[in-house]
């Protein structure tokens, strides 16, 4: 397993050499290193130091409490203000910054807590904590996690019913009646409340297929597949999918075209890995899970009957993670990677107890020292990565705070301060140079703005706003012939970008290409008053020529 994890990391690290954006590539690569090293640390703790191994469960309990408290407070706040109906639940980012990821992290914590459940099943607080987690998962309304919970429950229930008579009786006398009660209570809630009807609609797969979420996901997946077909072998470099995604145009993505929404994740970890580090990367990533499933199966077959349930829990948790990875992006969050590392370490540790392949015994002392030194050097990369991302994120927050004000110097200074080779785009993949360019443009410094927009264009050549602003600066400098191809590129990416249509029409008007100007003005629909003025100006110019 460690070979696959480090192989996946080194492939991501090597991909930095062909990635367009170094900062995003190295940041994503180092998260893969975190997964591999955390896995090693958990294995060493589990196998070599029972004292510290005993701390894992209390730490897990503490983490679960924190992960529950944060979204609970947010849910109460949202419920008492805007309400949780419709999109209101998206205002609950939880511990992970997004309600889907908060829910998936809770699922992982729930499953890992059950791994130690046997030792604590007579403690009432463990029931309360598990119930708290399940209620939060229900309230956060994440379909991928519902699927994971369903698969988890089916696997465990099937084992209970098909195993020995004691577990079968437990399932029939306690678990099944509890499930029946929950189903009846849920049915009553659905029948009697509007909230219940909303959940029923939310869980209906036929309804989901026509929802905005499903349409956007399939759209992003399709465009990602188009990217993969262009570079299937090596991909676009670790962390660089989000830069190239708009290059296939965003036609069909309503919120991307009309609401200026930017997708920074594929919402499918397998496709994202394939797009960024190619087919070899996908095979390595998939092999991590295939090997883990194989270890679970081998461990299940060889273990004593009393330990088989632990293997079922581990396998069901792993399956749940794989399901979530198909619809969301747990690979992107560090807390999910730590939970995955613990899960894989538990699988490896339980497997090693059934055989003689002790993890630490596989390497000699010299090999261990060499390996430790190499890991230390790799970890040192995190120092500049962490420092410059901290500075960059702080600057980005300040920029967003003052973005809609006239504090142009503050915006420019923060953009300059936060910009580096390690960090040059904000979380929405907008270059910091673009913000500085907008500030200079707003102050009338068009030559300076041109230079900054050119730098921003080099960093992200497929953001239609970056392209449009660069072209508009060229228009201010009366470089109309240079601006026109840029406007056309922006409209190729977003065919409904009406500001770009007006700007392009104006540029054609300035070089007396009146037919082209008329064509692009007539394509606009959102601002009839502005359209009327443009059409009148063009018609006056046509009349003057005649």
Short mmCIF file of C-alpha atoms in Angstrom, two decimals:
data_model
loop_
_atom_site.label_atom_id
_atom_site.label_comp_id
_atom_site.label_asym_id
_atom_site.label_seq_id
_atom_site.Cartn_x
_atom_site.Cartn_y
_atom_site.Cartn_z
CA UNK A 1 0.00 0.00 0.00
CA UNK A 2 2.78 2.45 0.91
CA UNK A 3 4.32 1.86 -2.54
CA UNK A 4 1.08 2.85 -4.27
CA UNK A 5 0.58 5.91 -2.07
CA UNK A 6 4.11 7.18 -2.64
CA UNK A 7 3.95 6.24 -6.31
CA UNK A 8 0.84 8.38 -6.66
CA UNK A 9 2.58 11.22 -4.83
CA UNK A 10 5.73 11.09 -6.96
CA UNK A 11 3.68 11.07 -10.16
CA UNK A 12 1.89 14.21 -8.96
CA UNK A 13 5.23 15.75 -8.01
CA UNK A 14 6.74 14.94 -11.43
CA UNK A 15 3.68 16.42 -13.13
CA UNK A 16 4.71 19.80 -11.71
CA UNK A 17 7.26 19.87 -14.54
CA UNK A 18 4.56 20.04 -17.22
CA UNK A 19 1.84 21.82 -15.25
CA UNK A 20 1.07 25.38 -16.37
CA UNK A 21 0.63 26.65 -12.82
CA UNK A 22 3.47 25.66 -10.50
CA UNK A 23 1.83 26.90 -7.30
CA UNK A 24 -1.38 24.90 -7.72
CA UNK A 25 0.54 21.82 -8.87
CA UNK A 26 2.96 21.74 -5.94
CA UNK A 27 0.19 22.44 -3.42
CA UNK A 28 -1.94 19.54 -4.69
CA UNK A 29 1.10 17.25 -4.85
CA UNK A 30 2.05 17.94 -1.24
CA UNK A 31 -1.45 16.97 -0.13
CA UNK A 32 -0.79 13.57 -1.72
CA UNK A 33 2.41 13.40 0.34
CA UNK A 34 0.35 14.14 3.44
CA UNK A 35 -1.86 11.13 2.68
CA UNK A 36 1.15 8.82 2.29
CA UNK A 37 2.99 10.06 5.39
CA UNK A 38 -0.11 10.07 7.57
CA UNK A 39 -0.76 6.49 6.51
CA UNK A 40 2.80 5.55 7.52
CA UNK A 41 2.45 7.34 10.85
CA UNK A 42 -0.80 5.56 11.69
CA UNK A 43 0.66 2.17 10.75
CA UNK A 44 3.72 2.76 12.92
CA UNK A 45 1.58 3.90 15.85
CA UNK A 46 -0.77 0.94 15.55
CA UNK A 47 1.99 -1.66 15.26
CA UNK A 48 4.81 -0.31 17.40
CA UNK A 49 3.42 1.89 20.13
CA UNK A 50 0.33 0.64 21.94
CA UNK A 51 0.44 3.61 24.31
CA UNK A 52 -0.06 6.11 21.50
CA UNK A 53 -2.42 3.75 19.66
CA UNK A 54 -4.75 4.00 22.66
CA UNK A 55 -4.92 7.76 22.09
CA UNK A 56 -6.39 7.38 18.60
CA UNK A 57 -9.93 6.70 19.75
CA UNK A 58 -10.13 9.64 22.22
CA UNK A 59 -8.72 11.91 19.49
CA UNK A 60 -11.34 10.55 17.10
CA UNK A 61 -14.05 11.25 19.68
CA UNK A 62 -12.81 14.82 20.14
CA UNK A 63 -12.67 15.36 16.39
CA UNK A 64 -16.20 14.01 15.99
CA UNK A 65 -17.51 16.37 18.69
CA UNK A 66 -15.86 19.38 17.02
CA UNK A 67 -17.11 18.26 13.60
CA UNK A 68 -20.62 18.07 15.07
CA UNK A 69 -20.57 21.30 17.09
CA UNK A 70 -19.53 23.51 14.15
CA UNK A 71 -22.36 22.57 11.72
CA UNK A 72 -24.88 22.39 14.60
CA UNK A 73 -24.22 26.01 15.51
CA UNK A 74 -24.37 26.99 11.83
CA UNK A 75 -27.61 25.04 11.28
CA UNK A 76 -29.27 26.79 14.22
CA UNK A 77 -28.12 30.18 12.97
CA UNK A 78 -29.33 29.56 9.41
CA UNK A 79 -32.60 27.95 10.54
CA UNK A 80 -33.44 30.99 12.68
CA UNK A 81 -32.58 33.52 9.96
CA UNK A 82 -32.92 32.56 6.31
CA UNK A 83 -34.21 29.01 6.89
CA UNK A 84 -32.95 25.66 5.64
CA UNK A 85 -35.40 25.29 2.74
CA UNK A 86 -34.08 25.16 -0.82
CA UNK A 87 -30.53 26.49 -1.02
CA UNK A 88 -30.50 27.65 2.59
CA UNK A 89 -28.61 24.55 3.71
CA UNK A 90 -25.68 25.61 1.51
CA UNK A 91 -25.04 28.35 4.08
CA UNK A 92 -23.84 25.61 6.44
CA UNK A 93 -20.20 24.98 5.43
CA UNK A 94 -19.43 22.96 8.56
CA UNK A 95 -15.92 21.93 9.49
CA UNK A 96 -14.86 21.41 5.87
CA UNK A 97 -15.96 24.64 4.18
CA UNK A 98 -18.79 23.02 2.15
CA UNK A 99 -21.92 21.26 3.36
CA UNK A 100 -21.31 18.21 1.12
CA UNK A 101 -17.82 17.76 2.49
CA UNK A 102 -18.96 18.41 6.04
CA UNK A 103 -21.48 15.61 5.59
CA UNK A 104 -18.97 13.20 4.03
CA UNK A 105 -16.48 13.85 6.84
CA UNK A 106 -19.20 13.08 9.37
CA UNK A 107 -19.86 9.79 7.55
CA UNK A 108 -16.19 8.84 7.84
CA UNK A 109 -16.14 9.73 11.53
CA UNK A 110 -19.35 7.76 12.13
CA UNK A 111 -17.92 4.67 10.44
CA UNK A 112 -14.57 4.89 12.22
CA UNK A 113 -16.31 5.33 15.58
CA UNK A 114 -18.21 2.10 14.96
CA UNK A 115 -14.87 0.32 14.54
CA UNK A 116 -14.32 0.77 18.31
CA UNK A 117 -17.99 0.42 19.16
CA UNK A 118 -17.71 -3.08 20.63
CA UNK A 119 -15.51 -1.87 23.48
CA UNK A 120 -17.89 0.98 24.35
CA UNK A 121 -21.34 -0.29 23.40
CA UNK A 122 -22.61 0.02 26.97
CA UNK A 123 -21.65 3.69 27.24
CA UNK A 124 -24.75 5.86 26.63
CA UNK A 125 -22.72 8.81 25.35
CA UNK A 126 -21.46 6.82 22.34
CA UNK A 127 -25.08 6.27 21.27
CA UNK A 128 -25.78 9.98 21.66
CA UNK A 129 -22.72 10.93 19.62
CA UNK A 130 -23.55 8.48 16.82
CA UNK A 131 -27.14 9.71 16.76
CA UNK A 132 -25.95 13.32 16.64
CA UNK A 133 -23.76 12.53 13.64
CA UNK A 134 -26.62 10.79 11.79
CA UNK A 135 -29.04 13.66 12.42
CA UNK A 136 -26.52 16.16 11.03
CA UNK A 137 -25.96 13.99 7.95
CA UNK A 138 -29.73 13.93 7.39
CA UNK A 139 -30.07 17.70 7.80
CA UNK A 140 -27.13 18.52 5.50
CA UNK A 141 -28.91 16.84 2.56
CA UNK A 142 -26.01 15.37 0.58
CA UNK A 143 -27.13 12.67 -1.85
CA UNK A 144 -23.67 11.13 -2.24
CA UNK A 145 -23.45 10.62 1.51
CA UNK A 146 -26.98 9.19 1.60
CA UNK A 147 -25.82 6.64 -0.99
CA UNK A 148 -22.72 5.89 1.08
CA UNK A 149 -24.81 5.44 4.23
CA UNK A 150 -27.21 3.18 2.31
CA UNK A 151 -24.39 0.97 0.99
CA UNK A 152 -22.81 0.90 4.45
CA UNK A 153 -26.11 -0.19 6.05
CA UNK A 154 -26.85 -2.82 3.39
CA UNK A 155 -23.41 -4.44 3.74
CA UNK A 156 -23.61 -4.60 7.51
CA UNK A 157 -27.22 -5.79 7.59
CA UNK A 158 -26.45 -8.49 5.02
CA UNK A 159 -23.59 -9.72 7.18
CA UNK A 160 -25.77 -9.78 10.30
CA UNK A 161 -28.50 -11.75 8.53
CA UNK A 162 -26.17 -14.22 6.82
CA UNK A 163 -23.70 -14.84 9.67
CA UNK A 164 -24.12 -16.79 12.89
CA UNK A 165 -27.40 -17.08 14.75
CA UNK A 166 -26.39 -14.67 17.54
CA UNK A 167 -25.82 -11.80 15.11
CA UNK A 168 -28.91 -12.79 13.14
CA UNK A 169 -31.00 -12.55 16.31
CA UNK A 170 -29.40 -9.18 17.10
CA UNK A 171 -30.34 -7.93 13.64
CA UNK A 172 -33.90 -9.28 13.77
CA UNK A 173 -34.71 -8.31 17.34
CA UNK A 174 -32.96 -4.93 17.70
CA UNK A 175 -31.65 -3.46 14.47
CA UNK A 176 -34.51 -4.34 12.12
CA UNK A 177 -37.26 -3.09 14.49
CA UNK A 178 -35.34 0.15 14.95
CA UNK A 179 -35.10 0.54 11.18
CA UNK A 180 -38.84 -0.14 10.80
CA UNK A 181 -39.65 2.48 13.45
CA UNK A 182 -37.41 5.02 11.71
CA UNK A 183 -39.03 4.29 8.34
CA UNK A 184 -42.55 4.67 9.78
CA UNK A 185 -41.56 7.88 11.57
CA UNK A 186 -39.94 9.17 8.40
CA UNK A 187 -43.04 8.32 6.40
CA UNK A 188 -45.21 10.17 8.89
CA UNK A 189 -42.98 13.23 8.74
CA UNK A 190 -43.06 13.15 4.92
CA UNK A 191 -46.85 12.89 4.89
CA UNK A 192 -47.54 15.56 7.49
CA UNK A 193 -44.92 18.24 6.87
CA UNK A 194 -43.77 20.37 3.99
CA UNK A 195 -40.18 19.68 4.99
CA UNK A 196 -40.84 15.97 4.61
CA UNK A 197 -42.24 16.49 1.13
CA UNK A 198 -39.12 18.46 0.25
CA UNK A 199 -36.89 15.60 1.42
CA UNK A 200 -38.97 13.10 -0.56
CA UNK A 201 -38.52 15.21 -3.69
CA UNK A 202 -34.83 15.59 -2.92
CA UNK A 203 -34.32 11.82 -2.60
CA UNK A 204 -36.31 10.95 -5.72
CA UNK A 205 -33.75 9.85 -8.38
CA UNK A 206 -36.07 10.87 -11.25
CA UNK A 207 -36.35 14.34 -9.75
CA UNK A 208 -32.59 14.54 -9.26
CA UNK A 209 -31.85 13.72 -12.89
CA UNK A 210 -33.59 16.95 -13.88
CA UNK A 211 -32.12 19.08 -11.09
CA UNK A 212 -29.60 21.85 -11.61
CA UNK A 213 -27.06 19.89 -9.55
CA UNK A 214 -27.27 16.80 -11.78
CA UNK A 215 -27.23 18.82 -15.00
CA UNK A 216 -24.18 20.79 -13.89
CA UNK A 217 -22.32 17.68 -12.74
CA UNK A 218 -22.90 15.83 -16.01
CA UNK A 219 -21.91 18.98 -17.91
CA UNK A 220 -18.63 19.28 -15.98
CA UNK A 221 -17.94 15.55 -16.38
CA UNK A 222 -18.54 15.75 -20.14
CA UNK A 223 -16.19 18.73 -20.54
CA UNK A 224 -13.60 16.97 -18.38
CA UNK A 225 -13.81 13.95 -20.65
CA UNK A 226 -13.15 16.25 -23.60
CA UNK A 227 -10.01 17.46 -21.82
CA UNK A 228 -8.91 13.90 -21.05
CA UNK A 229 -9.22 12.90 -24.71
CA UNK A 230 -6.71 15.63 -25.63
CA UNK A 231 -4.09 14.52 -23.08
CA UNK A 232 -4.99 11.04 -21.81
CA UNK A 233 -1.48 9.86 -20.97
CA UNK A 234 0.10 12.59 -18.83
CA UNK A 235 -2.79 14.94 -18.13
CA UNK A 236 -2.53 18.67 -17.48
CA UNK A 237 -0.52 18.55 -14.27
CA UNK A 238 -1.52 18.16 -10.64
CA UNK A 239 -4.05 20.78 -9.52
CA UNK A 240 -4.34 22.30 -13.01
CA UNK A 241 -7.71 20.95 -14.19
CA UNK A 242 -9.50 24.08 -13.00
CA UNK A 243 -7.31 26.26 -15.24
CA UNK A 244 -7.98 24.26 -18.41
CA UNK A 245 -11.64 23.38 -17.83
CA UNK A 246 -13.05 26.54 -19.55
CA UNK A 247 -10.88 25.91 -22.63
CA UNK A 248 -13.55 23.51 -23.91
CA UNK A 249 -16.04 26.42 -23.57
CA UNK A 250 -18.76 26.61 -20.96
CA UNK A 251 -21.70 26.46 -23.37
CA UNK A 252 -24.54 24.71 -21.56
CA UNK A 253 -23.44 25.60 -18.03
CA UNK A 254 -26.16 28.08 -17.05
CA UNK A 255 -24.67 29.39 -13.82
CA UNK A 256 -21.22 29.53 -15.37
CA UNK A 257 -22.48 31.60 -18.29
CA UNK A 258 -25.17 33.70 -16.62
CA UNK A 259 -24.08 33.88 -12.97
CA UNK A 260 -20.30 33.99 -13.49
CA UNK A 261 -19.91 30.84 -11.38
CA UNK A 262 -16.50 29.18 -11.51
CA UNK A 263 -16.07 25.44 -11.02
CA UNK A 264 -12.80 24.57 -9.30
CA UNK A 265 -13.51 20.83 -8.86
CA UNK A 266 -14.81 18.10 -11.17
CA UNK A 267 -17.06 16.67 -8.44
CA UNK A 268 -15.58 13.29 -9.32
CA UNK A 269 -12.14 12.51 -7.91
CA UNK A 270 -11.49 9.75 -10.46
CA UNK A 271 -12.06 12.01 -13.46
CA UNK A 272 -10.07 14.80 -11.83
CA UNK A 273 -7.09 12.51 -11.23
CA UNK A 274 -7.31 11.24 -14.81
CA UNK A 275 -7.41 14.77 -16.22
CA UNK A 276 -4.50 15.99 -14.10
CA UNK A 277 -2.02 13.10 -13.99
CA UNK A 278 -3.23 10.93 -16.85
CA UNK A 279 -4.00 7.25 -17.20
CA UNK A 280 -1.07 6.12 -15.03
CA UNK A 281 -2.29 8.40 -12.26
CA UNK A 282 -5.81 7.01 -12.51
CA UNK A 283 -4.46 3.44 -12.35
CA UNK A 284 -2.37 4.25 -9.27
CA UNK A 285 -5.24 6.05 -7.57
CA UNK A 286 -7.68 3.25 -8.34
CA UNK A 287 -5.17 0.60 -7.27
CA UNK A 288 -5.01 2.12 -3.78
CA UNK A 289 -8.67 1.26 -3.28
CA UNK A 290 -8.54 -2.07 -5.12
CA UNK A 291 -5.65 -3.23 -2.94
CA UNK A 292 -7.49 -2.09 0.18
CA UNK A 293 -10.61 -4.02 -0.88
CA UNK A 294 -8.44 -7.08 -1.55
CA UNK A 295 -6.90 -6.76 1.92
CA UNK A 296 -10.37 -6.49 3.44
CA UNK A 297 -11.54 -9.62 1.60
CA UNK A 298 -8.45 -11.61 2.59
CA UNK A 299 -8.70 -10.46 6.17
CA UNK A 300 -12.40 -11.29 6.32
CA UNK A 301 -11.84 -14.82 5.02
CA UNK A 302 -8.94 -15.58 7.38
CA UNK A 303 -10.16 -13.93 10.57
CA UNK A 304 -11.96 -15.56 13.45
CA UNK A 305 -15.78 -15.23 13.45
CA UNK A 306 -15.68 -12.68 16.29
CA UNK A 307 -13.45 -10.36 14.22
CA UNK A 308 -15.26 -10.60 10.89
CA UNK A 309 -17.60 -7.74 11.74
CA UNK A 310 -14.58 -5.40 11.95
CA UNK A 311 -13.67 -6.31 8.39
CA UNK A 312 -17.24 -5.68 7.25
CA UNK A 313 -17.13 -2.24 8.89
CA UNK A 314 -13.81 -1.39 7.25
CA UNK A 315 -14.95 -2.61 3.83
CA UNK A 316 -18.28 -0.77 4.05
CA UNK A 317 -16.51 2.45 5.08
CA UNK A 318 -14.09 2.12 2.17
CA UNK A 319 -16.99 1.55 -0.23
CA UNK A 320 -18.73 4.63 1.15
CA UNK A 321 -15.61 6.73 0.57
CA UNK A 322 -15.40 5.47 -3.02
CA UNK A 323 -19.06 6.36 -3.63
CA UNK A 324 -18.57 9.87 -2.23
CA UNK A 325 -15.45 10.30 -4.38
CA UNK A 326 -17.57 9.61 -7.47
CA UNK A 327 -19.87 12.58 -6.79
CA UNK A 328 -17.80 14.99 -4.71
CA UNK A 329 -14.17 15.82 -4.02
CA UNK A 330 -13.00 14.43 -0.64
CA UNK A 331 -9.45 14.14 -2.03
CA UNK A 332 -9.23 17.92 -1.96
CA UNK A 333 -9.72 18.30 1.82
CA UNK A 334 -6.93 17.50 4.27
CA UNK A 335 -9.26 16.20 7.01
CA UNK A 336 -10.69 13.67 4.54
CA UNK A 337 -7.19 12.55 3.58
CA UNK A 338 -6.29 12.03 7.24
CA UNK A 339 -9.47 9.98 7.76
CA UNK A 340 -8.68 7.95 4.63
CA UNK A 341 -5.12 7.39 5.87
CA UNK A 342 -6.45 6.10 9.20
CA UNK A 343 -8.90 3.81 7.39
CA UNK A 344 -6.17 2.36 5.15
CA UNK A 345 -3.83 2.00 8.14
CA UNK A 346 -6.49 0.12 10.11
CA UNK A 347 -7.01 -2.20 7.15
CA UNK A 348 -3.27 -2.79 6.86
CA UNK A 349 -2.86 -3.27 10.61
CA UNK A 350 -5.74 -5.70 10.95
CA UNK A 351 -4.37 -7.59 7.96
CA UNK A 352 -0.87 -7.78 9.47
CA UNK A 353 -2.31 -9.29 12.67
CA UNK A 354 -3.63 -12.17 10.57
CA UNK A 355 -0.23 -12.82 8.93
CA UNK A 356 3.46 -12.40 9.62
CA UNK A 357 4.12 -9.36 7.41
CA UNK A 358 4.81 -6.76 10.09
CA UNK A 359 5.00 -3.33 8.50
CA UNK A 360 8.13 -2.12 10.26
CA UNK A 361 10.00 -5.41 9.85
CA UNK A 362 9.94 -5.01 6.07
CA UNK A 363 12.80 -2.49 6.15
CA UNK A 364 16.24 -2.56 7.78
CA UNK A 365 17.45 0.19 10.12
CA UNK A 366 19.57 1.80 7.40
CA UNK A 367 16.66 1.73 4.98
CA UNK A 368 14.41 3.26 7.59
CA UNK A 369 16.92 6.06 8.25
CA UNK A 370 17.35 6.78 4.55
CA UNK A 371 13.61 6.76 4.02
CA UNK A 372 13.05 9.06 7.00
CA UNK A 373 15.65 11.52 5.69
CA UNK A 374 14.06 11.55 2.23
CA UNK A 375 10.63 12.18 3.75
CA UNK A 376 12.01 15.05 5.81
CA UNK A 377 13.41 16.69 2.66
CA UNK A 378 10.08 16.29 0.89
CA UNK A 379 8.25 17.72 3.87
CA UNK A 380 10.50 20.80 3.79
CA UNK A 381 8.75 21.74 0.54
CA UNK A 382 5.70 22.43 2.68
CA UNK A 383 7.44 25.38 4.35
CA UNK A 384 7.35 27.75 1.34
CA UNK A 385 4.06 26.23 0.16
CA UNK A 386 2.37 26.87 3.49
CA UNK A 387 3.92 30.30 4.06
CA UNK A 388 3.13 31.77 0.66
CA UNK A 389 -0.37 30.28 0.57
CA UNK A 390 -1.07 31.82 3.96
CA UNK A 391 0.13 35.22 2.71
CA UNK A 392 -1.78 34.79 -0.56
CA UNK A 393 -5.03 33.71 1.08
CA UNK A 394 -4.87 36.63 3.53
CA UNK A 395 -4.32 39.03 0.62
CA UNK A 396 -7.17 37.46 -1.36
CA UNK A 397 -9.56 37.97 1.56
CA UNK A 398 -8.61 41.63 1.73
CA UNK A 399 -9.10 41.99 -2.03
CA UNK A 400 -12.57 40.46 -1.86
CA UNK A 401 -13.45 42.75 1.06
CA UNK A 402 -12.54 45.91 -0.89
CA UNK A 403 -13.39 44.65 -4.38
CA UNK A 404 -16.62 46.64 -4.75
CA UNK A 405 -15.20 49.83 -3.24
CA UNK A 406 -12.97 52.55 -4.64
CA UNK A 407 -10.01 51.51 -2.48
CA UNK A 408 -7.96 50.74 -5.57
CA UNK A 409 -4.58 51.23 -3.92
CA UNK A 410 -5.49 48.76 -1.15
CA UNK A 411 -6.55 46.21 -3.75
CA UNK A 412 -3.39 46.69 -5.82
CA UNK A 413 -1.09 46.53 -2.77
CA UNK A 414 -2.72 43.30 -1.53
CA UNK A 415 -2.54 41.75 -4.99
CA UNK A 416 1.16 42.59 -5.17
CA UNK A 417 1.84 41.35 -1.65
CA UNK A 418 0.02 38.03 -2.13
CA UNK A 419 1.40 37.26 -5.57
CA UNK A 420 4.25 34.76 -5.90
CA UNK A 421 5.26 31.70 -7.90
CA UNK A 422 3.78 29.63 -5.05
CA UNK A 423 0.44 31.45 -5.11
CA UNK A 424 -0.82 33.56 -7.99
CA UNK A 425 -4.54 32.70 -8.27
CA UNK A 426 -7.22 33.04 -5.62
CA UNK A 427 -9.52 30.12 -4.63
CA UNK A 428 -11.73 30.95 -7.64
CA UNK A 429 -8.71 30.64 -9.99
CA UNK A 430 -8.70 34.39 -10.67
CA UNK A 431 -5.12 35.69 -11.03
CA UNK A 432 -4.07 38.25 -8.43
CA UNK A 433 -2.61 40.28 -11.28
CA UNK A 434 -6.14 40.64 -12.64
CA UNK A 435 -7.27 42.40 -9.46
CA UNK A 436 -4.26 44.71 -9.65
CA UNK A 437 -5.02 45.33 -13.31
CA UNK A 438 -8.64 46.26 -12.54
CA UNK A 439 -7.39 48.71 -9.90
CA UNK A 440 -4.97 50.37 -12.34
CA UNK A 441 -7.64 50.45 -15.06
CA UNK A 442 -10.12 52.08 -12.69
CA UNK A 443 -7.52 54.75 -11.88
CA UNK A 444 -6.97 55.42 -15.58
CA UNK A 445 -3.46 53.91 -15.70
CA UNK A 446 -4.07 51.93 -18.88
CA UNK A 447 -0.45 51.11 -19.72
CA UNK A 448 0.13 49.64 -16.26
CA UNK A 449 -3.20 47.84 -16.47
CA UNK A 450 -2.19 46.35 -19.82
CA UNK A 451 0.99 44.87 -18.35
CA UNK A 452 -0.88 43.40 -15.38
CA UNK A 453 -3.66 41.97 -17.55
CA UNK A 454 -1.05 40.40 -19.83
CA UNK A 455 0.51 38.74 -16.77
CA UNK A 456 -2.95 37.59 -15.63
CA UNK A 457 -3.66 36.23 -19.12
CA UNK A 458 -0.43 34.24 -19.02
CA UNK A 459 -1.46 32.72 -15.66
CA UNK A 460 -5.05 31.91 -16.70
CA UNK A 461 -5.62 32.21 -20.46
CA UNK A 462 -9.13 30.68 -20.34
CA UNK A 463 -10.92 33.01 -17.92
CA UNK A 464 -13.22 35.06 -20.13
CA UNK A 465 -13.23 38.00 -17.69
CA UNK A 466 -9.43 38.16 -17.77
CA UNK A 467 -9.50 38.06 -21.57
CA UNK A 468 -12.23 40.71 -21.74
CA UNK A 469 -10.41 43.11 -19.44
CA UNK A 470 -7.18 42.75 -21.36
CA UNK A 471 -9.02 43.48 -24.60
CA UNK A 472 -10.84 46.46 -23.08
CA UNK A 473 -7.53 47.93 -21.96
CA UNK A 474 -6.24 47.60 -25.51
CA UNK A 475 -9.36 49.42 -26.68
CA UNK A 476 -8.59 52.26 -24.28
CA UNK A 477 -5.14 52.40 -25.88
CA UNK A 478 -6.82 52.37 -29.33
CA UNK A 479 -5.29 48.99 -30.22
CA UNK A 480 -8.57 47.78 -31.72
CA UNK A 481 -7.07 45.19 -34.09
CA UNK A 482 -5.31 43.51 -31.15
CA UNK A 483 -8.43 43.62 -28.98
CA UNK A 484 -10.79 41.96 -31.49
CA UNK A 485 -9.20 38.44 -31.42
CA UNK A 486 -9.28 38.51 -27.63
CA UNK A 487 -12.97 39.40 -27.52
CA UNK A 488 -13.64 36.58 -29.99
CA UNK A 489 -11.75 34.15 -27.75
CA UNK A 490 -13.76 35.28 -24.70
CA UNK A 491 -17.00 34.71 -26.62
CA UNK A 492 -15.78 31.33 -27.82
CA UNK A 493 -15.45 30.34 -24.16
CA UNK A 494 -18.75 31.97 -23.09
CA UNK A 495 -21.10 32.53 -26.01
CA UNK A 496 -23.61 34.38 -23.79
CA UNK A 497 -21.16 36.97 -22.50
CA UNK A 498 -23.04 40.07 -23.60
CA UNK A 499 -20.56 42.58 -22.23
CA UNK A 500 -18.00 41.00 -24.55
CA UNK A 501 -20.45 41.24 -27.48
CA UNK A 502 -20.95 44.98 -26.94
CA UNK A 503 -17.20 45.49 -26.54
CA UNK A 504 -16.49 43.54 -29.71
CA UNK A 505 -19.14 45.49 -31.62
CA UNK A 506 -17.59 48.74 -30.41
CA UNK A 507 -14.14 47.63 -31.58
CA UNK A 508 -15.47 46.72 -35.02
CA UNK A 509 -17.28 50.07 -35.13
CA UNK A 510 -14.03 51.90 -34.41
CA UNK A 511 -12.31 50.31 -37.42
CA UNK A 512 -15.39 50.89 -39.60
CA UNK A 513 -16.24 47.17 -39.87
CA UNK A 514 -19.92 48.06 -39.54
CA UNK A 515 -21.44 44.76 -40.73
CA UNK A 516 -19.52 42.86 -38.05
CA UNK A 517 -20.46 45.47 -35.44
CA UNK A 518 -24.13 45.16 -36.41
CA UNK A 519 -23.94 41.34 -36.23
CA UNK A 520 -22.64 41.27 -32.65
CA UNK A 521 -24.99 43.98 -31.37
CA UNK A 522 -27.97 42.07 -32.74
CA UNK A 523 -26.88 38.95 -30.81
CA UNK A 524 -27.35 40.74 -27.46
CA UNK A 525 -30.61 40.38 -25.53
CA UNK A 526 -30.07 41.43 -21.95
CA UNK A 527 -29.82 45.22 -22.30
CA UNK A 528 -32.29 46.50 -24.95
CA UNK A 529 -31.64 50.16 -24.12
CA UNK A 530 -27.90 49.88 -24.68
CA UNK A 531 -28.56 47.77 -27.77
CA UNK A 532 -30.82 50.46 -29.20
CA UNK A 533 -28.17 53.15 -28.70
CA UNK A 534 -25.50 51.00 -30.38
CA UNK A 535 -27.75 50.17 -33.31
CA UNK A 536 -28.54 53.85 -33.83
CA UNK A 537 -24.85 54.77 -33.81
CA UNK A 538 -24.05 52.04 -36.31
CA UNK A 539 -26.94 53.06 -38.54
CA UNK A 540 -25.77 56.69 -38.44
CA UNK A 541 -22.29 55.54 -39.49
CA UNK A 542 -23.76 53.48 -42.33
CA UNK A 543 -25.80 56.45 -43.50
CA UNK A 544 -22.74 58.68 -43.35
CA UNK A 545 -20.79 56.28 -45.57
CA UNK A 546 -23.59 56.28 -48.12
#
